[in-house]
CSV table of C-alpha atoms in Angstrom, one decimal:
chain,number,residue,atom,x,y,z
G,1,UNK,CA,0.0,0.0,0.0
G,2,UNK,CA,1.4,3.4,-1.0
G,3,UNK,CA,2.3,5.7,1.8
G,4,UNK,CA,1.3,9.3,1.7
G,5,UNK,CA,4.4,11.6,1.9
G,6,UNK,CA,2.5,14.1,4.1
G,7,UNK,CA,-0.3,14.1,6.6
G,8,UNK,CA,-2.4,17.2,6.9
G,9,UNK,CA,-5.0,17.4,9.6
G,10,UNK,CA,-8.0,19.8,9.7
G,11,UNK,CA,-8.3,20.3,13.5
G,12,UNK,CA,-11.9,21.6,13.1
G,13,UNK,CA,-14.1,23.5,10.6
G,14,UNK,CA,-17.8,24.2,10.1
G,15,UNK,CA,-17.7,24.5,6.3
G,16,UNK,CA,-19.4,21.1,5.6
G,17,UNK,CA,-17.6,19.9,2.5
G,18,UNK,CA,-13.8,19.7,2.3
G,19,UNK,CA,-13.6,19.1,-1.4
G,20,UNK,CA,-11.7,22.3,-2.1
G,21,UNK,CA,-9.0,21.4,0.4
G,22,UNK,CA,-8.7,17.9,-1.1
G,23,UNK,CA,-8.3,19.4,-4.6
G,24,UNK,CA,-5.5,21.7,-3.4
G,25,UNK,CA,-3.6,19.0,-1.4
G,26,UNK,CA,-4.0,16.0,-3.6
G,27,UNK,CA,-1.3,17.1,-6.2
G,28,UNK,CA,1.4,16.7,-3.4
G,29,UNK,CA,0.0,13.4,-2.3
G,30,UNK,CA,-1.0,14.5,1.1
G,31,UNK,CA,-3.3,12.5,3.3
G,32,UNK,CA,-6.1,14.9,4.5
G,33,UNK,CA,-7.7,14.0,7.8
G,34,UNK,CA,-10.8,15.9,9.2
G,35,UNK,CA,-10.5,15.5,12.9
G,36,UNK,CA,-13.1,17.9,14.3
G,37,UNK,CA,-11.4,18.4,17.6
G,38,UNK,CA,-11.0,21.4,19.8
G,39,UNK,CA,-9.9,20.4,23.3
G,40,UNK,CA,-6.1,20.3,23.9
G,41,UNK,CA,-5.8,16.6,24.5
G,42,UNK,CA,-8.0,15.7,21.5
G,43,UNK,CA,-5.9,18.0,19.3
G,44,UNK,CA,-2.7,16.4,20.4
G,45,UNK,CA,-4.0,12.9,19.8
G,46,UNK,CA,-5.4,13.7,16.4
G,47,UNK,CA,-2.5,15.7,15.1
G,48,UNK,CA,0.6,14.0,16.6
G,49,UNK,CA,1.8,12.8,13.2
G,50,UNK,CA,0.7,15.8,11.2
G,51,UNK,CA,3.1,17.7,8.9
G,52,UNK,CA,0.6,20.5,8.6
G,53,UNK,CA,-2.6,21.8,10.2
G,54,UNK,CA,-5.7,23.6,8.9
G,55,UNK,CA,-7.3,25.3,11.9
G,56,UNK,CA,-10.5,27.2,12.6
G,57,UNK,CA,-11.4,27.5,16.2
G,58,UNK,CA,-9.3,24.9,18.1
G,59,UNK,CA,-6.8,26.6,20.5
G,60,UNK,CA,-3.3,25.7,19.4
G,61,UNK,CA,-1.3,26.2,22.6
G,62,UNK,CA,2.4,25.8,23.3
G,63,UNK,CA,1.7,22.4,24.9
G,64,UNK,CA,-0.1,21.3,21.7
G,65,UNK,CA,2.8,22.4,19.6
G,66,UNK,CA,5.3,20.7,21.8
G,67,UNK,CA,3.5,17.4,21.2
G,68,UNK,CA,3.5,17.8,17.4
G,69,UNK,CA,7.1,17.0,16.4
G,70,UNK,CA,6.5,16.8,12.6
G,71,UNK,CA,4.3,19.9,12.3
G,72,UNK,CA,5.8,22.5,9.9
G,73,UNK,CA,2.9,24.8,9.2
G,74,UNK,CA,-0.4,26.0,10.6
G,75,UNK,CA,-2.9,27.6,8.2
G,76,UNK,CA,-5.8,29.5,9.7
G,77,UNK,CA,-9.1,29.6,8.0
G,78,UNK,CA,-9.5,33.3,8.1
G,79,UNK,CA,-7.8,36.5,9.0
G,80,UNK,CA,-7.5,36.4,12.8
G,81,UNK,CA,-4.9,34.2,14.5
G,82,UNK,CA,-5.9,34.7,18.1
G,83,UNK,CA,-6.4,30.9,18.5
G,84,UNK,CA,-2.7,30.3,17.8
G,85,UNK,CA,0.2,30.8,20.2
G,86,UNK,CA,2.4,32.6,17.8
G,87,UNK,CA,5.4,32.8,20.0
G,88,UNK,CA,5.3,29.1,20.7
G,89,UNK,CA,5.0,28.3,17.0
G,90,UNK,CA,7.9,30.6,16.2
G,91,UNK,CA,10.1,29.1,18.9
G,92,UNK,CA,9.5,25.7,17.4
G,93,UNK,CA,10.0,26.7,13.8
G,94,UNK,CA,6.4,26.3,12.8
G,95,UNK,CA,5.1,28.7,10.1
G,96,UNK,CA,1.7,30.3,10.8
G,97,UNK,CA,-0.2,31.5,7.7
G,98,UNK,CA,-3.6,33.1,7.3
G,99,UNK,CA,-5.8,34.5,4.5
G,100,UNK,CA,-6.0,38.2,5.3
G,101,UNK,CA,-7.9,39.3,2.3
G,102,UNK,CA,-10.5,36.7,1.4
G,103,UNK,CA,-13.6,38.4,2.6
G,104,UNK,CA,-12.9,42.1,2.1
G,105,UNK,CA,-16.1,42.7,0.2
G,106,UNK,CA,-18.3,40.7,2.5
G,107,UNK,CA,-17.1,42.3,5.8
G,108,UNK,CA,-17.1,45.8,4.4
G,109,UNK,CA,-20.6,45.3,2.9
G,110,UNK,CA,-21.8,44.0,6.3
G,111,UNK,CA,-20.3,46.9,8.2
G,112,UNK,CA,-22.0,49.4,5.8
G,113,UNK,CA,-25.3,47.5,6.0
G,114,UNK,CA,-25.2,47.8,9.8
G,115,UNK,CA,-24.5,51.6,9.5
G,116,UNK,CA,-27.3,52.2,7.0
G,117,UNK,CA,-29.7,50.0,8.9
G,118,UNK,CA,-29.1,52.0,12.1
G,119,UNK,CA,-29.0,55.4,10.5
G,120,UNK,CA,-32.2,54.8,8.5
G,121,UNK,CA,-33.7,52.5,11.3
G,122,UNK,CA,-34.8,49.9,8.8
G,123,UNK,CA,-34.6,47.0,11.3
G,124,UNK,CA,-36.4,49.0,13.9
G,125,UNK,CA,-39.3,49.9,11.4
G,126,UNK,CA,-39.4,46.3,10.1
G,127,UNK,CA,-40.1,45.1,13.7
G,128,UNK,CA,-42.7,47.8,14.3
G,129,UNK,CA,-44.6,47.1,11.0
G,130,UNK,CA,-44.6,43.4,11.6
G,131,UNK,CA,-46.1,44.0,15.1
G,132,UNK,CA,-48.9,46.0,13.6
G,133,UNK,CA,-47.5,49.6,14.0
G,134,UNK,CA,-47.6,51.6,10.8
G,135,UNK,CA,-46.3,54.9,12.0
G,136,UNK,CA,-42.9,56.5,11.1
G,137,UNK,CA,-43.1,58.9,14.1
G,138,UNK,CA,-42.0,56.0,16.4
G,139,UNK,CA,-38.5,56.3,14.7
G,140,UNK,CA,-38.0,60.0,15.0
G,141,UNK,CA,-35.4,61.5,14.7
G,142,UNK,CA,-33.6,60.2,11.6
G,143,UNK,CA,-30.7,62.2,10.3
G,144,UNK,CA,-29.2,62.6,6.9
G,145,UNK,CA,-26.1,60.5,6.2
G,146,UNK,CA,-24.4,62.9,3.8
G,147,UNK,CA,-22.1,65.2,5.7
G,148,UNK,CA,-21.5,62.8,8.6
G,149,UNK,CA,-18.1,61.6,9.7
G,150,UNK,CA,-17.1,57.9,9.7
G,151,UNK,CA,-14.3,57.0,12.1
G,152,UNK,CA,-12.3,53.9,11.4
G,153,UNK,CA,-10.4,52.1,14.2
G,154,UNK,CA,-7.9,50.2,12.0
G,155,UNK,CA,-7.6,50.9,8.3
G,156,UNK,CA,-6.3,47.7,6.7
G,157,UNK,CA,-7.8,46.3,3.6
G,158,UNK,CA,-11.3,45.9,5.0
G,159,UNK,CA,-11.3,49.3,6.7
G,160,UNK,CA,-10.2,51.0,3.5
G,161,UNK,CA,-12.9,49.2,1.5
G,162,UNK,CA,-15.5,50.5,4.0
G,163,UNK,CA,-14.1,54.0,3.6
G,164,UNK,CA,-14.2,53.7,-0.2
G,165,UNK,CA,-17.7,52.5,-0.4
G,166,UNK,CA,-19.2,54.7,2.3
G,167,UNK,CA,-17.5,57.8,0.9
G,168,UNK,CA,-19.9,57.7,-2.0
G,169,UNK,CA,-22.6,58.6,0.4
G,170,UNK,CA,-20.9,62.0,0.9
G,171,UNK,CA,-19.3,60.9,4.2
G,172,UNK,CA,-16.0,62.3,5.6
G,173,UNK,CA,-13.7,59.5,6.7
G,174,UNK,CA,-11.1,59.7,9.5
G,175,UNK,CA,-9.0,56.9,10.9
G,176,UNK,CA,-6.8,55.8,13.7
G,177,UNK,CA,-4.2,53.3,12.8
G,178,UNK,CA,-0.8,53.4,14.5
G,179,UNK,CA,0.7,51.1,11.8
G,180,UNK,CA,-0.3,53.4,8.9
G,181,UNK,CA,2.5,55.9,8.0
G,182,UNK,CA,0.9,57.6,5.0
G,183,UNK,CA,-2.6,58.9,4.5
G,184,UNK,CA,-4.7,56.7,2.1
G,185,UNK,CA,-6.5,58.8,-0.5
G,186,UNK,CA,-9.6,60.5,1.0
G,187,UNK,CA,-8.8,59.5,4.6
G,188,UNK,CA,-7.6,61.8,7.3
G,189,UNK,CA,-5.3,60.1,9.9
G,190,UNK,CA,-6.1,61.1,13.4
G,191,UNK,CA,-5.1,60.1,16.9
G,192,UNK,CA,-7.4,57.8,18.8
G,193,UNK,CA,-9.1,60.4,21.0
G,194,UNK,CA,-9.8,62.6,17.9
G,195,UNK,CA,-11.6,59.7,16.2
G,196,UNK,CA,-13.7,59.2,19.3
G,197,UNK,CA,-14.5,62.9,19.5
G,198,UNK,CA,-15.3,63.6,15.8
G,199,UNK,CA,-17.1,60.5,14.6
G,200,UNK,CA,-20.8,60.2,13.9
G,201,UNK,CA,-20.3,56.4,13.4
G,202,UNK,CA,-17.2,54.4,14.4
G,203,UNK,CA,-16.4,51.1,12.7
G,204,UNK,CA,-13.8,48.7,14.1
G,205,UNK,CA,-11.4,46.9,11.8
G,206,UNK,CA,-8.4,46.1,13.9
G,207,UNK,CA,-7.1,42.6,15.0
G,208,UNK,CA,-7.6,41.3,18.5
G,209,UNK,CA,-4.3,41.3,20.5
G,210,UNK,CA,-3.0,42.4,23.9
G,211,UNK,CA,-3.0,46.1,22.8
G,212,UNK,CA,-6.6,46.1,21.4
G,213,UNK,CA,-8.4,44.0,24.0
G,214,UNK,CA,-11.0,46.3,25.6
G,215,UNK,CA,-9.6,49.1,23.4
G,216,UNK,CA,-13.0,50.7,23.8
G,217,UNK,CA,-14.4,50.8,27.3
G,218,UNK,CA,-16.0,53.1,29.9
G,219,UNK,CA,-13.4,55.8,29.6
G,220,UNK,CA,-13.6,55.9,25.8
G,221,UNK,CA,-17.4,56.1,25.7
G,222,UNK,CA,-17.2,59.2,27.7
G,223,UNK,CA,-15.0,60.8,25.0
G,224,UNK,CA,-17.7,60.5,22.3
G,225,UNK,CA,-19.6,63.8,22.4
G,226,UNK,CA,-21.5,63.1,19.1
G,227,UNK,CA,-23.0,60.0,20.6
G,228,UNK,CA,-22.0,57.9,17.6
G,229,UNK,CA,-23.2,54.6,16.2
G,230,UNK,CA,-20.7,51.9,17.0
G,231,UNK,CA,-20.0,49.1,14.5
G,232,UNK,CA,-17.9,46.0,15.2
G,233,UNK,CA,-17.3,43.4,12.5
G,234,UNK,CA,-13.8,42.5,13.8
G,235,UNK,CA,-13.6,40.7,17.2
G,236,UNK,CA,-15.9,41.0,20.2
G,237,UNK,CA,-13.4,41.6,23.0
G,238,UNK,CA,-12.1,44.7,21.4
G,239,UNK,CA,-15.1,46.3,23.0
G,240,UNK,CA,-15.6,46.1,26.8
G,241,UNK,CA,-19.2,44.7,26.5
G,242,UNK,CA,-20.2,45.6,30.1
G,243,UNK,CA,-19.1,49.2,29.4
G,244,UNK,CA,-20.9,49.1,26.0
G,245,UNK,CA,-24.2,48.0,27.6
G,246,UNK,CA,-23.9,50.8,30.2
G,247,UNK,CA,-23.1,53.4,27.4
G,248,UNK,CA,-26.2,52.3,25.5
G,249,UNK,CA,-28.4,52.5,28.7
G,250,UNK,CA,-27.0,55.9,29.5
G,251,UNK,CA,-27.4,57.2,26.0
G,252,UNK,CA,-23.6,57.9,25.5
G,253,UNK,CA,-23.9,56.3,22.1
G,254,UNK,CA,-26.9,56.3,19.7
G,255,UNK,CA,-26.7,52.6,18.8
G,256,UNK,CA,-24.6,49.6,18.0
G,257,UNK,CA,-24.3,47.2,15.1
G,258,UNK,CA,-22.4,44.1,16.2
G,259,UNK,CA,-21.5,41.0,14.2
G,260,UNK,CA,-19.2,39.9,17.0
G,261,UNK,CA,-19.5,39.7,20.8
G,262,UNK,CA,-17.3,39.0,23.8
G,263,UNK,CA,-19.4,35.8,24.4
G,264,UNK,CA,-20.7,34.1,21.3
G,265,UNK,CA,-23.6,33.3,21.4
G,266,UNK,CA,-24.7,35.8,24.0
G,267,UNK,CA,-26.4,34.8,27.2
G,268,UNK,CA,-30.2,34.9,27.0
G,269,UNK,CA,-30.2,37.7,29.7
G,270,UNK,CA,-27.9,40.0,27.7
G,271,UNK,CA,-29.7,43.4,27.8
G,272,UNK,CA,-28.7,44.1,24.2
G,273,UNK,CA,-31.1,41.4,23.0
G,274,UNK,CA,-34.0,43.7,24.0
G,275,UNK,CA,-32.5,47.0,22.8
G,276,UNK,CA,-34.2,48.5,19.7
G,277,UNK,CA,-31.1,50.5,18.9
G,278,UNK,CA,-28.8,47.5,18.7
G,279,UNK,CA,-28.5,45.2,15.7
G,280,UNK,CA,-26.9,41.8,16.3
G,281,UNK,CA,-25.8,39.2,13.7
G,282,UNK,CA,-24.2,35.8,14.4
G,283,UNK,CA,-20.6,36.5,13.3
G,284,UNK,CA,-21.6,36.2,9.7
G,285,UNK,CA,-19.9,39.2,8.1
G,286,UNK,CA,-17.2,37.0,6.5
G,287,UNK,CA,-19.7,34.8,4.7
G,288,UNK,CA,-20.7,34.3,1.1
G,289,UNK,CA,-20.6,31.1,-0.9
G,290,UNK,CA,-17.8,32.7,-3.0
G,291,UNK,CA,-15.8,33.8,0.0
G,292,UNK,CA,-15.9,30.4,1.7
G,293,UNK,CA,-14.8,28.5,-1.4
G,294,UNK,CA,-11.9,31.0,-1.8
G,295,UNK,CA,-11.0,30.7,1.9
G,296,UNK,CA,-10.8,26.9,1.8
G,297,UNK,CA,-8.7,26.8,-1.3
G,298,UNK,CA,-6.2,29.4,-0.1
G,299,UNK,CA,-5.9,28.0,3.4
G,300,UNK,CA,-5.1,24.5,1.9
G,301,UNK,CA,-2.7,26.1,-0.5
G,302,UNK,CA,-0.8,27.8,2.3
G,303,UNK,CA,-0.1,24.3,3.7
G,304,UNK,CA,0.8,22.9,0.3
G,305,UNK,CA,3.2,25.7,-0.4
G,306,UNK,CA,5.1,25.2,2.9
G,307,UNK,CA,5.3,21.4,2.4
G,308,UNK,CA,6.7,22.0,-1.0
G,309,UNK,CA,9.3,24.4,0.4
G,310,UNK,CA,7.6,27.6,-0.8
G,311,UNK,CA,6.6,30.5,1.4
G,312,UNK,CA,2.9,30.9,1.6
G,313,UNK,CA,1.0,34.0,0.6
G,314,UNK,CA,0.8,35.4,4.1
G,315,UNK,CA,3.2,34.5,6.9
G,316,UNK,CA,1.9,35.8,10.3
G,317,UNK,CA,5.0,35.1,12.3
G,318,UNK,CA,7.7,36.6,10.2
G,319,UNK,CA,10.2,36.0,13.0
G,320,UNK,CA,10.2,32.3,12.1
G,321,UNK,CA,12.2,32.9,8.9
G,322,UNK,CA,15.6,31.4,9.2
G,323,UNK,CA,14.6,28.7,11.8
G,324,UNK,CA,11.7,26.8,10.1
G,325,UNK,CA,11.3,23.1,10.5
G,326,UNK,CA,10.4,23.0,6.8
G,327,UNK,CA,13.3,23.5,4.4
G,328,UNK,CA,12.3,26.7,2.6
G,329,UNK,CA,13.6,28.1,-0.7
G,330,UNK,CA,14.4,31.8,-0.7
């Protein structure tokens, strides 16, 4: 019986079919195993012989990596890598790759949909009409979008796409991004407090890490004199949810559109579930049939590239270069 030269394990995924991954990995003769494990011990058992991992939600800790002696690459399904201990992976010579730009249209469209729904109160009126109330006065006041200011927290590819699309509504765009050195066309770079102060709606597009966890909390809400609409399609813990609820209850902000929460799904007693000025969606901003197919292929290709000695399209832990387990060209 012919042996596969490589074993690639999908720790977990909720995509249903894995046909795209098979198609990408079959040319290198890799054995693809769908494990569907998330707990530390289960991951270790399922992946102990793996040359590469495809990962969605399972936490890949230092202990997990220390028990995977053959692992050369971890490819995340998506943009965020907060499920992976990057330092441990780097220390052990494991390349961590992601797909940072697979759902730019989907997430930017979703963020704008939340802004427009809250500004025009479409979700609010929909609920009223379906409950038998045909009266636009229940939604007063509504303000014109043109002339308002959008504040971006993070202006990577998705943030810039939000700016590009929403600017067509006659909106001024400002942004806080400590990693951006030059002003993108049509965007004014500001410090963090200036964005909080000047924005009519704030949209979050930064990654979750130690410096962004609870980036917006009680102190920040008190620096928002225009009582903006707050949009989060990034990661829930970037906002201190307890402080957000308090800000909504006290009227410090006008409303919130959230595709992500600190706890997903929310507890049934979460006050935001009953707030008419809050729109919630179940972490779906990334999704379209097209984006999922693209994500699956590109994630699998990241693993295939490393196992073939090629650098993947996006290496998260750049510090691993020069000490990788996989013999890399270039």
